[in-house]
Amino acid sequence: SQQGEEDPQALSIQEGENATMNCSYKTSINNLQWYRQNSGRGLVHLILIRSNEREKHSGRLRVTLDTSKKSSSLLITASRAADTASYFCATDFGGSNYKLTFGKGTLLTVNP
Amino acid sequence: GAVVSQHPSWVICKSGTSVKIECRSLDFQATTMFWYRQFPKQSLMLMATSNEGSKATYEQGVEKDKFLINHASLTLSTLTVTSAHPEDSSFYICSARGRLTSRDTQYFGPGTRLTVL
């Protein structure tokens, strides 16, 4: 399966702490994207990192990509209760339609 | 910018009936739309990809006669679940990418929760 695998499946932290989620995949990618989903809602695009990039930042988010290990990590610094959501990585393996393959997700709970 | 809407947001229907879900790109032309299904506490599974004016491409294991997809215009795609059964109950999410958006980025709708009794 090309599907990405996130770990941990669930993560519970206190407000103010950092949260790190990891994603692994199996074949070469064009890019990797992270999405957030609040319970019962649609997905919100957080950040995209291309295969030739190693690290990207966006506000409190930091994403790294290690293509040799076929893995990525999402770091959320100084977490807030409002960050509570499921986080998914999605890989684009290239191709004309830019299809995404989603990982199983990490459920992050930030306790106030 | 790049807003995608879905209608309805939720629907309850009886077993054996058909349900149509609409996906619209509100402020851009969607050359490609994707339909996903998400079961509770699981990930999104791609069902099909549709390009405007052409037939949808279905993923392996997805019945094209059961899940009819029509991408009739650059702003509208519809998914019809025919003869729905309780096992079709799920969260259906569409996404779109278009000419004026980053080609790598898909913009997701808010989802439609289907419950089949």
Short mmCIF file of C-alpha atoms in Angstrom, two decimals, chain B residues 40-107:
data_model
loop_
_atom_site.label_atom_id
_atom_site.label_comp_id
_atom_site.label_asym_id
_atom_site.label_seq_id
_atom_site.Cartn_x
_atom_site.Cartn_y
_atom_site.Cartn_z
CA PRO B 40 -15.73 7.05 11.58
CA LYS B 41 -12.28 7.52 13.04
CA GLN B 42 -10.65 6.48 9.81
CA SER B 43 -8.76 8.20 7.06
CA LEU B 44 -10.04 9.55 3.77
CA MET B 45 -10.21 7.04 0.97
CA LEU B 46 -10.25 8.34 -2.57
CA MET B 47 -13.23 7.04 -4.49
CA ALA B 48 -12.86 8.72 -7.84
CA THR B 49 -11.33 11.56 -9.80
CA SER B 50 -13.33 13.55 -12.29
CA ASN B 51 -12.19 16.00 -14.91
CA GLU B 52 -14.66 18.45 -16.36
CA GLY B 53 -16.37 17.07 -19.43
CA SER B 54 -14.99 13.55 -19.16
CA LYS B 55 -15.88 10.36 -17.38
CA ALA B 56 -14.74 9.85 -13.82
CA THR B 57 -11.85 7.56 -13.02
CA TYR B 58 -12.73 5.24 -10.16
CA GLU B 59 -10.33 3.74 -7.66
CA GLN B 60 -10.02 0.01 -7.38
CA GLY B 61 -12.89 -1.51 -5.49
CA VAL B 62 -15.30 1.40 -5.98
CA GLU B 63 -18.43 0.43 -7.92
CA LYS B 64 -18.97 2.94 -10.68
CA ASP B 65 -22.59 1.89 -11.15
CA LYS B 66 -23.32 2.51 -7.50
CA PHE B 67 -21.48 5.79 -7.13
CA LEU B 68 -22.35 7.90 -10.15
CA ILE B 69 -20.20 10.96 -10.66
CA ASN B 70 -21.00 13.79 -13.01
CA HIS B 71 -18.66 16.73 -13.55
CA ALA B 72 -20.84 18.68 -15.92
CA SER B 73 -19.31 22.12 -15.49
CA LEU B 74 -16.17 23.76 -14.20
CA THR B 75 -17.86 24.59 -10.91
CA LEU B 76 -20.05 21.60 -10.17
CA SER B 77 -19.59 17.90 -9.61
CA THR B 78 -22.24 15.57 -8.26
CA LEU B 79 -22.01 12.19 -6.57
CA THR B 80 -25.12 10.03 -6.62
CA VAL B 81 -25.24 7.05 -4.30
CA THR B 82 -27.70 4.72 -5.99
CA SER B 83 -29.80 2.20 -4.09
CA ALA B 84 -28.15 3.19 -0.84
CA HIS B 85 -27.74 0.66 1.93
CA PRO B 86 -26.71 1.06 5.58
CA GLU B 87 -23.12 0.12 4.75
CA ASP B 88 -22.96 3.21 2.52
CA SER B 89 -23.42 5.40 5.58
CA SER B 90 -20.31 7.52 5.73
CA PHE B 91 -18.86 11.00 5.49
CA TYR B 92 -18.38 11.99 1.86
CA ILE B 93 -15.93 14.77 1.09
CA CYS B 94 -15.11 16.40 -2.20
CA SER B 95 -12.11 18.44 -3.14
CA ALA B 96 -11.17 20.48 -6.17
CA ARG B 97 -8.20 21.97 -7.87
CA GLY B 98 -8.31 24.43 -10.69
CA ARG B 99 -6.68 26.69 -13.20
CA LEU B 100 -6.10 29.63 -10.90
CA THR B 101 -5.13 27.63 -7.84
CA SER B 102 -1.84 25.96 -7.11
CA ARG B 103 -1.82 22.76 -9.09
CA ASP B 104 -0.52 20.85 -6.08
CA THR B 105 -3.24 21.99 -3.70
CA GLN B 106 -6.68 20.52 -3.34
CA TYR B 107 -9.38 22.57 -1.65
#
